[in-house]
Amino acid sequence: MLLVLAAALALGSCSGGDGRTRIYLQRFFGECGAEYGSSTNVAKAEGECGIITTITNAFNASDRKAVVDTNVIAWPGYPQLTSQMAAKDPPDLVTMHENVISDYASKGLLEPVEPYLKAAGLDPASFTRASREGVTIGGRMYGLPWDTHGGLWHINTALFAKAGLMRGGKPVLPNSAEEMLAQARQFKARTGKPYLIQSLVGDPAGAARNLYTYVMAQGDPVFPDATHLKVNTPAGQRVAALFHQLTAEGLGTSNMDTPAAIAAFMSGEGGIYATGTWMIGQFQQESMTPGRPLYGSYAVMNYPRLWGQHLIYVGGHAWVVPARPRSPEQKAAIARLFRFMAAHNFDWARTGHIPALTAVLDSPRFRALPHRVDIAPLADIGRPLPGYVRRQSAVEGIVGEEMAAAITGQKPIPQALGTAERRVNEFLGQIE
């Protein structure tokens, strides 16, 4: 009897004093209540925090049946979410990186979202290939795709012009490993600066992204099954050898962490900085500021095809629904919020991320944004790791650490890649 009463109280508490159903949303992306706390003008909001804050504010102002209560947590927020799930009191909606979804979905802690999508009138086929694959595990979708993000080549076009690597107003990118070395040598000879700015210190993501991207491009599965990494192969060794050669010749930097690499690129100290979609806004602002080294000299392109197919390892953000009892009114409110968010996917794409919806990707207003025509193919050529791979963030740390050791020459390439396989396989083999 007490359990029945407790359940009734829990479901009853989902309505506020005004009779509107309340749903609890938990997210990162920062806190900006001082600037956007009461704003509902999504079109005028800027930055990740400003845009998502005004989207939720606008939903609350327009939906007569529900209210979203938002809890902003420090990035990435998963320890707190895990604790909430252990206490059987998770939020109704959570922002989650796609590479984390498998950790929760495999334990039955997330609901498949197809019923919410259907109620929202959202066809799974309306999402881009990359965003849909990023939330799909075992044939089920475990999140509302929100964006796709991955590595890009951010390029100093003034230095590329000095190096003779501009054609028709566009940077000339290599089509093979051999061309990349030749162009990098030409760049260094004509500018005196490194072709490639690399953040190899304390930033395993970049090195892992290079390895994943170009091994997959050569047709090799990085993870042939759920518990085995496979990179100490001819394909993996070719990738490591290219970046090692670039670094050994001084064509790529070797001693920078992420802040140093960002500062070096913005100061005009190198030709290319390979980092994510999330840096487009900051670099674009630099390129529009007179007197800055990047002024009028910035382009951004997808990673070039160096071997095999043109594929790029990607991730993304999604909205997931933790498993817990909910009233029909709460479920309907989540579906309406999904529909509302999808309607504002273009606004989110202004942050630099690739939109999750094909209609937004193909729209004139998205393609009119700076650089978006050049990077839009990422939605089709982007590939996440298979959904069966768990603890992807931790695995990325191991892979990136060993790949960086191969690039900088701290370890011979076969040793570094072999150690990556051994460490990852042991780690994944211990997961229950």
Short mmCIF file of C-alpha atoms in Angstrom, two decimals:
data_model
loop_
_atom_site.label_atom_id
_atom_site.label_comp_id
_atom_site.label_asym_id
_atom_site.label_seq_id
_atom_site.Cartn_x
_atom_site.Cartn_y
_atom_site.Cartn_z
CA MET A 1 0.00 0.00 0.00
CA LEU A 2 2.81 2.41 0.90
CA LEU A 3 4.56 1.66 -2.41
CA VAL A 4 1.36 2.34 -4.34
CA LEU A 5 0.87 5.63 -2.48
CA ALA A 6 4.48 6.67 -3.11
CA ALA A 7 4.12 5.96 -6.82
CA ALA A 8 0.89 7.94 -6.98
CA LEU A 9 2.52 10.90 -5.24
CA ALA A 10 5.50 10.73 -7.60
CA LEU A 11 3.27 10.83 -10.67
CA GLY A 12 1.01 13.45 -9.12
CA SER A 13 3.96 15.72 -8.48
CA CYS A 14 4.52 16.08 -12.20
CA SER A 15 1.90 18.85 -12.30
CA GLY A 16 2.51 22.33 -11.00
CA GLY A 17 0.07 24.58 -9.18
CA ASP A 18 -1.08 25.99 -12.53
CA GLY A 19 -2.13 22.54 -13.71
CA ARG A 20 0.64 22.31 -16.31
CA THR A 21 2.66 19.11 -16.51
CA ARG A 22 6.28 19.54 -15.43
CA ILE A 23 9.19 17.75 -17.06
CA TYR A 24 12.73 17.89 -15.73
CA LEU A 25 15.49 18.58 -18.26
CA GLN A 26 19.15 18.27 -17.32
CA ARG A 27 21.86 19.66 -19.57
CA PHE A 28 25.37 21.02 -19.90
CA PHE A 29 26.30 23.82 -22.41
CA GLY A 30 26.87 26.32 -19.61
CA GLU A 31 24.79 28.70 -17.51
CA CYS A 32 23.81 32.12 -18.88
CA GLY A 33 20.74 33.08 -16.91
CA ALA A 34 21.96 36.63 -16.38
CA GLU A 35 21.83 37.28 -20.13
CA TYR A 36 19.20 34.86 -21.42
CA GLY A 37 17.20 33.85 -18.36
CA SER A 38 14.00 35.49 -19.57
CA SER A 39 14.68 35.68 -23.30
CA THR A 40 12.42 33.83 -25.72
CA ASN A 41 13.84 35.28 -28.96
CA VAL A 42 15.72 32.25 -30.24
CA ALA A 43 16.76 33.92 -33.49
CA LYS A 44 18.74 36.58 -31.60
CA ALA A 45 20.44 34.21 -29.16
CA GLU A 46 24.12 33.42 -29.63
CA GLY A 47 26.32 30.53 -28.50
CA GLU A 48 25.38 27.09 -27.23
CA CYS A 49 24.15 28.30 -23.85
CA GLY A 50 22.20 31.24 -25.18
CA ILE A 51 20.47 29.23 -27.89
CA ILE A 52 19.44 26.24 -25.79
CA THR A 53 18.31 28.52 -22.95
CA THR A 54 16.04 30.56 -25.21
CA ILE A 55 14.68 27.42 -26.88
CA THR A 56 13.50 26.06 -23.53
CA ASN A 57 12.23 29.49 -22.50
CA ALA A 58 10.29 29.76 -25.76
CA PHE A 59 8.77 26.31 -25.25
CA ASN A 60 7.61 27.25 -21.76
CA ALA A 61 6.10 30.46 -23.09
CA SER A 62 4.23 28.77 -25.94
CA ASP A 63 3.15 25.37 -24.60
CA ARG A 64 -0.01 25.68 -22.54
CA LYS A 65 0.11 22.18 -21.10
CA ALA A 66 3.70 21.72 -19.88
CA VAL A 67 6.64 23.46 -18.27
CA VAL A 68 10.29 22.45 -18.59
CA ASP A 69 12.32 22.80 -15.41
CA THR A 70 16.01 22.99 -16.34
CA ASN A 71 18.96 21.90 -14.24
CA VAL A 72 22.31 23.08 -15.60
CA ILE A 73 25.21 20.84 -14.64
CA ALA A 74 28.94 21.09 -15.12
CA TRP A 75 30.22 19.40 -18.28
CA PRO A 76 29.91 16.49 -18.93
CA GLY A 77 27.55 15.63 -16.07
CA TYR A 78 27.62 11.84 -16.26
CA PRO A 79 28.73 11.12 -12.67
CA GLN A 80 25.73 13.11 -11.45
CA LEU A 81 23.40 11.36 -13.89
CA THR A 82 24.67 7.95 -12.82
CA SER A 83 24.02 8.85 -9.19
CA GLN A 84 20.51 10.00 -10.02
CA MET A 85 19.83 6.76 -11.85
CA ALA A 86 21.17 4.72 -8.94
CA ALA A 87 18.75 6.60 -6.68
CA LYS A 88 15.96 5.83 -9.20
CA ASP A 89 15.29 9.54 -9.65
CA PRO A 90 16.68 10.48 -13.07
CA PRO A 91 15.58 13.53 -15.08
CA ASP A 92 13.06 13.23 -17.90
CA LEU A 93 15.42 14.49 -20.57
CA VAL A 94 19.22 14.70 -20.64
CA THR A 95 21.80 15.97 -23.10
CA MET A 96 24.23 13.16 -23.87
CA HIS A 97 27.16 12.70 -26.19
CA GLU A 98 26.40 9.97 -28.67
CA ASN A 99 29.54 8.06 -27.72
CA VAL A 100 28.17 7.67 -24.17
CA ILE A 101 24.70 6.40 -25.08
CA SER A 102 25.78 2.75 -25.34
CA ASP A 103 26.98 2.75 -21.72
CA TYR A 104 23.49 3.58 -20.47
CA ALA A 105 21.34 1.89 -23.10
CA SER A 106 23.15 -1.44 -22.65
CA LYS A 107 22.01 -1.50 -19.02
CA GLY A 108 18.39 -0.66 -19.80
CA LEU A 109 18.72 2.83 -18.33
CA LEU A 110 17.39 4.67 -21.40
CA GLU A 111 14.12 4.40 -23.25
CA PRO A 112 14.06 3.91 -27.02
CA VAL A 113 12.65 7.14 -28.41
CA GLU A 114 10.71 5.91 -31.47
CA PRO A 115 7.36 6.30 -29.61
CA TYR A 116 8.23 9.92 -28.75
CA LEU A 117 9.36 10.61 -32.32
CA LYS A 118 6.13 9.14 -33.71
CA ALA A 119 4.02 11.24 -31.33
CA ALA A 120 6.05 14.30 -32.36
CA GLY A 121 5.52 13.57 -36.06
CA LEU A 122 9.26 13.07 -36.62
CA ASP A 123 10.20 10.36 -39.11
CA PRO A 124 13.54 8.69 -38.28
CA ALA A 125 14.35 8.95 -41.99
CA SER A 126 14.25 12.75 -41.69
CA PHE A 127 17.51 12.75 -39.74
CA THR A 128 20.90 12.74 -41.44
CA ARG A 129 22.76 9.47 -41.75
CA ALA A 130 25.49 10.47 -39.30
CA SER A 131 23.12 11.76 -36.61
CA ARG A 132 20.78 8.77 -36.90
CA GLU A 133 23.61 6.24 -36.71
CA GLY A 134 25.00 8.04 -33.67
CA VAL A 135 21.92 7.26 -31.55
CA THR A 136 21.13 3.79 -32.94
CA ILE A 137 22.04 0.67 -30.97
CA GLY A 138 20.78 -2.75 -31.88
CA GLY A 139 18.39 -1.23 -34.40
CA ARG A 140 16.69 1.09 -31.88
CA MET A 141 17.07 4.85 -31.52
CA TYR A 142 17.98 5.92 -28.01
CA GLY A 143 17.94 9.67 -28.42
CA LEU A 144 16.63 12.62 -30.39
CA PRO A 145 19.59 13.47 -32.63
CA TRP A 146 20.59 17.09 -32.07
CA ASP A 147 23.75 17.61 -34.12
CA THR A 148 26.86 16.06 -35.61
CA HIS A 149 30.30 17.27 -34.70
CA GLY A 150 33.73 16.07 -35.66
CA GLY A 151 37.17 17.08 -36.74
CA LEU A 152 37.66 19.73 -39.41
CA TRP A 153 40.66 21.38 -41.00
CA HIS A 154 40.66 25.02 -39.90
CA ILE A 155 42.91 26.80 -42.39
CA ASN A 156 44.87 30.07 -42.51
CA THR A 157 44.29 31.08 -46.12
CA ALA A 158 46.84 33.91 -46.06
CA LEU A 159 49.59 31.44 -45.26
CA PHE A 160 48.19 28.96 -47.79
CA ALA A 161 48.34 31.70 -50.44
CA LYS A 162 51.94 32.48 -49.51
CA ALA A 163 52.71 28.78 -49.87
CA GLY A 164 51.06 28.64 -53.31
CA LEU A 165 48.30 26.37 -52.04
CA MET A 166 45.22 28.40 -52.99
CA ARG A 167 43.26 27.90 -56.19
CA GLY A 168 40.06 29.70 -57.15
CA GLY A 169 39.86 31.21 -53.68
CA LYS A 170 39.88 27.77 -52.03
CA PRO A 171 42.67 25.94 -50.18
CA VAL A 172 44.32 23.14 -52.13
CA LEU A 173 44.04 19.99 -50.02
CA PRO A 174 45.95 16.74 -50.57
CA ASN A 175 44.41 13.63 -52.08
CA SER A 176 46.94 11.15 -50.69
CA ALA A 177 49.49 10.79 -47.93
CA GLU A 178 52.26 11.50 -50.42
CA GLU A 179 50.58 14.72 -51.54
CA MET A 180 50.12 15.79 -47.93
CA LEU A 181 53.83 15.43 -47.25
CA ALA A 182 54.74 17.27 -50.46
CA GLN A 183 52.35 20.14 -49.73
CA ALA A 184 53.50 20.35 -46.11
CA ARG A 185 57.13 20.60 -47.21
CA GLN A 186 56.24 23.28 -49.75
CA PHE A 187 54.28 25.17 -47.08
CA LYS A 188 57.18 25.09 -44.61
CA ALA A 189 59.72 26.11 -47.26
CA ARG A 190 57.70 29.15 -48.37
CA THR A 191 56.30 30.35 -45.04
CA GLY A 192 58.82 29.13 -42.48
CA LYS A 193 55.91 27.87 -40.38
CA PRO A 194 54.52 24.40 -39.65
CA TYR A 195 51.84 23.13 -42.01
CA LEU A 196 49.96 21.40 -39.20
CA ILE A 197 49.30 22.68 -35.68
CA GLN A 198 48.73 19.66 -33.42
CA SER A 199 47.54 19.56 -29.82
CA LEU A 200 49.30 16.37 -28.78
CA VAL A 201 49.84 17.22 -25.10
CA GLY A 202 46.98 16.27 -22.80
CA ASP A 203 44.49 16.08 -25.70
CA PRO A 204 44.07 12.46 -26.81
CA ALA A 205 40.92 13.20 -28.82
CA GLY A 206 42.70 14.73 -31.80
CA ALA A 207 45.19 11.91 -32.24
CA ALA A 208 42.48 9.26 -31.81
CA ARG A 209 40.26 11.09 -34.30
CA ASN A 210 42.99 10.97 -36.96
CA LEU A 211 43.57 7.26 -36.39
CA TYR A 212 39.88 6.32 -36.35
CA THR A 213 39.14 8.43 -39.44
CA TYR A 214 41.85 7.10 -41.69
CA VAL A 215 41.68 3.46 -40.58
CA MET A 216 37.93 3.43 -41.31
CA ALA A 217 38.57 5.18 -44.63
CA GLN A 218 40.80 2.29 -45.66
CA GLY A 219 37.94 -0.13 -45.08
CA ASP A 220 39.18 -1.64 -41.82
CA PRO A 221 36.85 -1.90 -38.81
CA VAL A 222 38.39 -0.14 -35.83
CA PHE A 223 36.29 -2.34 -33.55
CA PRO A 224 35.45 -5.66 -35.25
CA ASP A 225 33.45 -6.59 -32.14
CA ALA A 226 32.45 -5.11 -28.80
CA THR A 227 35.63 -6.02 -26.92
CA HIS A 228 38.49 -5.68 -29.40
CA LEU A 229 40.32 -2.71 -30.89
CA LYS A 230 42.11 -3.38 -34.18
CA VAL A 231 44.58 -0.67 -35.22
CA ASN A 232 48.00 -2.36 -35.17
CA THR A 233 47.48 -3.26 -38.80
CA PRO A 234 48.97 -2.09 -42.10
CA ALA A 235 46.16 0.48 -42.30
CA GLY A 236 46.77 1.81 -38.79
CA GLN A 237 50.52 1.84 -39.23
CA ARG A 238 50.20 3.86 -42.45
CA VAL A 239 48.22 6.53 -40.62
CA ALA A 240 50.62 6.72 -37.71
CA ALA A 241 53.62 6.78 -40.07
CA LEU A 242 52.26 9.78 -41.98
CA PHE A 243 51.71 11.91 -38.90
CA HIS A 244 55.00 10.75 -37.40
CA GLN A 245 56.85 11.82 -40.56
CA LEU A 246 55.14 15.22 -40.58
CA THR A 247 56.13 15.76 -36.96
CA ALA A 248 59.68 14.43 -37.34
CA GLU A 249 60.33 16.90 -40.18
CA GLY A 250 58.95 19.83 -38.20
CA LEU A 251 55.98 20.10 -40.54
CA GLY A 252 53.66 19.55 -37.58
CA THR A 253 54.00 20.83 -34.02
CA SER A 254 54.59 18.37 -31.20
CA ASN A 255 54.64 20.22 -27.87
CA MET A 256 51.28 22.02 -27.64
CA ASP A 257 48.22 21.41 -25.55
CA THR A 258 44.80 22.56 -26.75
CA PRO A 259 44.92 26.18 -25.45
CA ALA A 260 48.39 26.62 -26.93
CA ALA A 261 47.30 25.18 -30.27
CA ILE A 262 44.26 27.44 -30.44
CA ALA A 263 46.38 30.48 -29.59
CA ALA A 264 48.98 29.50 -32.19
CA PHE A 265 46.38 29.16 -34.93
CA MET A 266 44.73 32.47 -34.08
CA SER A 267 48.17 34.11 -34.04
CA GLY A 268 48.98 32.90 -37.55
CA GLU A 269 51.66 30.45 -36.45
CA GLY A 270 50.64 27.58 -38.71
CA GLY A 271 48.57 26.59 -41.70
CA ILE A 272 46.05 24.07 -40.38
CA TYR A 273 44.64 23.30 -36.98
CA ALA A 274 42.60 20.08 -37.00
CA THR A 275 39.93 20.52 -34.35
CA GLY A 276 36.18 20.36 -34.13
CA THR A 277 33.10 22.09 -35.46
CA TRP A 278 32.74 23.86 -32.12
CA MET A 279 35.64 26.22 -32.95
CA ILE A 280 34.08 27.70 -36.09
CA GLY A 281 32.38 30.56 -34.24
CA GLN A 282 35.51 31.74 -32.41
CA PHE A 283 37.77 31.47 -35.45
CA GLN A 284 35.19 33.16 -37.70
CA GLN A 285 35.00 36.06 -35.24
CA GLU A 286 38.78 36.38 -35.36
CA SER A 287 38.66 36.44 -39.15
CA MET A 288 36.18 39.34 -39.05
CA THR A 289 38.21 41.45 -36.60
CA PRO A 290 40.55 43.98 -38.28
CA GLY A 291 44.11 43.81 -37.04
CA ARG A 292 43.91 40.19 -35.99
CA PRO A 293 46.26 37.68 -37.70
CA LEU A 294 43.29 35.69 -39.07
CA TYR A 295 41.50 38.77 -40.44
CA GLY A 296 40.10 37.86 -43.84
CA SER A 297 42.17 34.68 -43.86
CA TYR A 298 40.06 31.82 -42.54
CA ALA A 299 38.52 28.79 -44.19
CA VAL A 300 37.32 25.49 -42.79
CA MET A 301 37.09 22.20 -44.69
CA ASN A 302 36.38 18.57 -43.97
CA TYR A 303 39.33 16.26 -43.44
CA PRO A 304 40.64 15.40 -46.90
CA ARG A 305 40.50 11.90 -48.34
CA LEU A 306 44.01 10.46 -48.08
CA TRP A 307 43.24 6.75 -48.49
CA GLY A 308 40.27 4.72 -49.66
CA GLN A 309 36.86 6.26 -49.08
CA HIS A 310 36.15 9.77 -47.88
CA LEU A 311 34.97 8.99 -44.34
CA ILE A 312 35.41 10.99 -41.15
CA TYR A 313 34.95 9.81 -37.57
CA VAL A 314 32.25 11.91 -35.88
CA GLY A 315 30.23 12.25 -32.72
CA GLY A 316 27.23 14.31 -31.76
CA HIS A 317 24.85 15.47 -29.07
CA ALA A 318 21.46 13.90 -28.47
CA TRP A 319 18.54 14.22 -26.07
CA VAL A 320 17.96 10.95 -24.24
CA VAL A 321 15.07 9.83 -22.06
CA PRO A 322 16.16 7.99 -18.88
CA ALA A 323 13.94 5.03 -18.02
CA ARG A 324 11.51 5.75 -15.21
CA PRO A 325 7.73 5.71 -14.60
CA ARG A 326 6.00 8.65 -16.30
CA SER A 327 2.43 9.77 -16.65
CA PRO A 328 0.81 9.94 -20.10
CA GLU A 329 0.89 13.72 -19.76
CA GLN A 330 4.65 13.71 -19.18
CA LYS A 331 5.22 11.45 -22.17
CA ALA A 332 3.12 13.72 -24.34
CA ALA A 333 5.05 16.74 -23.08
CA ILE A 334 8.38 15.12 -23.99
CA ALA A 335 7.07 14.44 -27.50
CA ARG A 336 5.96 18.06 -27.89
CA LEU A 337 9.34 19.26 -26.66
CA PHE A 338 11.04 16.97 -29.20
CA ARG A 339 8.92 18.53 -31.95
CA PHE A 340 9.74 22.03 -30.71
CA MET A 341 13.47 21.31 -30.56
CA ALA A 342 13.43 19.84 -34.05
CA ALA A 343 11.75 23.01 -35.28
CA HIS A 344 14.73 24.97 -33.89
CA ASN A 345 17.48 22.68 -35.16
CA PHE A 346 18.64 25.43 -37.53
CA ASP A 347 19.16 27.79 -34.59
CA TRP A 348 21.31 25.18 -32.88
CA ALA A 349 23.31 24.69 -36.08
CA ARG A 350 24.36 28.35 -35.84
CA THR A 351 26.80 27.21 -33.13
CA GLY A 352 28.92 25.50 -35.80
CA HIS A 353 27.60 21.97 -35.33
CA ILE A 354 26.11 20.13 -38.30
CA PRO A 355 22.28 19.95 -38.04
CA ALA A 356 20.62 16.63 -37.34
CA LEU A 357 17.75 17.11 -39.77
CA THR A 358 18.31 16.70 -43.51
CA ALA A 359 15.80 19.45 -44.31
CA VAL A 360 17.83 21.92 -42.24
CA LEU A 361 21.11 20.74 -43.74
CA ASP A 362 19.76 21.32 -47.26
CA SER A 363 18.05 24.62 -46.48
CA PRO A 364 19.26 27.88 -48.08
CA ARG A 365 19.51 29.62 -44.71
CA PHE A 366 21.87 26.96 -43.31
CA ARG A 367 23.99 26.93 -46.44
CA ALA A 368 24.17 30.72 -46.31
CA LEU A 369 25.98 30.58 -42.96
CA PRO A 370 29.77 31.01 -43.17
CA HIS A 371 31.63 27.89 -44.34
CA ARG A 372 28.61 25.60 -44.07
CA VAL A 373 28.56 24.63 -47.75
CA ASP A 374 32.13 23.36 -47.36
CA ILE A 375 31.48 21.23 -44.29
CA ALA A 376 27.87 20.07 -44.92
CA PRO A 377 29.02 16.74 -46.44
CA LEU A 378 30.09 15.70 -42.93
CA ALA A 379 26.47 14.71 -42.33
CA ASP A 380 26.82 12.01 -44.99
CA ILE A 381 30.48 10.98 -44.79
CA GLY A 382 30.62 11.11 -41.00
CA ARG A 383 30.77 7.77 -39.18
CA PRO A 384 30.51 7.14 -35.43
CA LEU A 385 31.99 4.07 -33.83
CA PRO A 386 29.64 1.06 -33.81
CA GLY A 387 26.91 1.35 -31.23
CA TYR A 388 28.05 -1.84 -29.49
CA VAL A 389 31.32 -0.22 -28.35
CA ARG A 390 31.05 0.84 -24.71
CA ARG A 391 33.09 3.32 -22.66
CA GLN A 392 34.07 5.13 -25.84
CA SER A 393 35.37 8.23 -24.06
CA ALA A 394 37.75 6.22 -21.89
CA VAL A 395 38.83 4.14 -24.89
CA GLU A 396 39.50 7.32 -26.87
CA GLY A 397 41.83 8.47 -24.10
CA ILE A 398 43.88 5.29 -24.32
CA VAL A 399 43.98 5.26 -28.13
CA GLY A 400 44.87 8.94 -28.35
CA GLU A 401 47.63 8.64 -25.77
CA GLU A 402 49.30 5.79 -27.62
CA MET A 403 48.76 7.38 -31.04
CA ALA A 404 50.38 10.60 -29.78
CA ALA A 405 53.36 8.54 -28.56
CA ALA A 406 53.69 7.10 -32.06
CA ILE A 407 53.40 10.52 -33.71
CA THR A 408 56.03 12.15 -31.51
CA GLY A 409 58.41 9.18 -31.65
CA GLN A 410 58.18 8.36 -27.96
CA LYS A 411 57.40 4.79 -29.00
CA PRO A 412 57.94 2.86 -32.23
CA ILE A 413 54.70 2.75 -34.21
CA PRO A 414 54.03 -1.01 -33.90
CA GLN A 415 54.71 -0.86 -30.18
CA ALA A 416 52.42 2.12 -29.61
CA LEU A 417 49.53 0.70 -31.63
CA GLY A 418 50.02 -2.77 -30.14
CA THR A 419 49.95 -1.29 -26.65
CA ALA A 420 46.76 0.59 -27.53
CA GLU A 421 45.13 -2.66 -28.57
CA ARG A 422 46.28 -4.52 -25.46
CA ARG A 423 45.16 -1.79 -23.05
CA VAL A 424 41.79 -1.27 -24.71
CA ASN A 425 41.06 -4.99 -25.02
CA GLU A 426 41.89 -5.57 -21.37
CA PHE A 427 39.73 -2.60 -20.36
CA LEU A 428 36.74 -3.63 -22.43
CA GLY A 429 37.10 -7.24 -21.31
CA GLN A 430 36.58 -6.16 -17.69
CA ILE A 431 33.31 -4.33 -18.31
CA GLU A 432 30.30 -6.19 -16.99
#
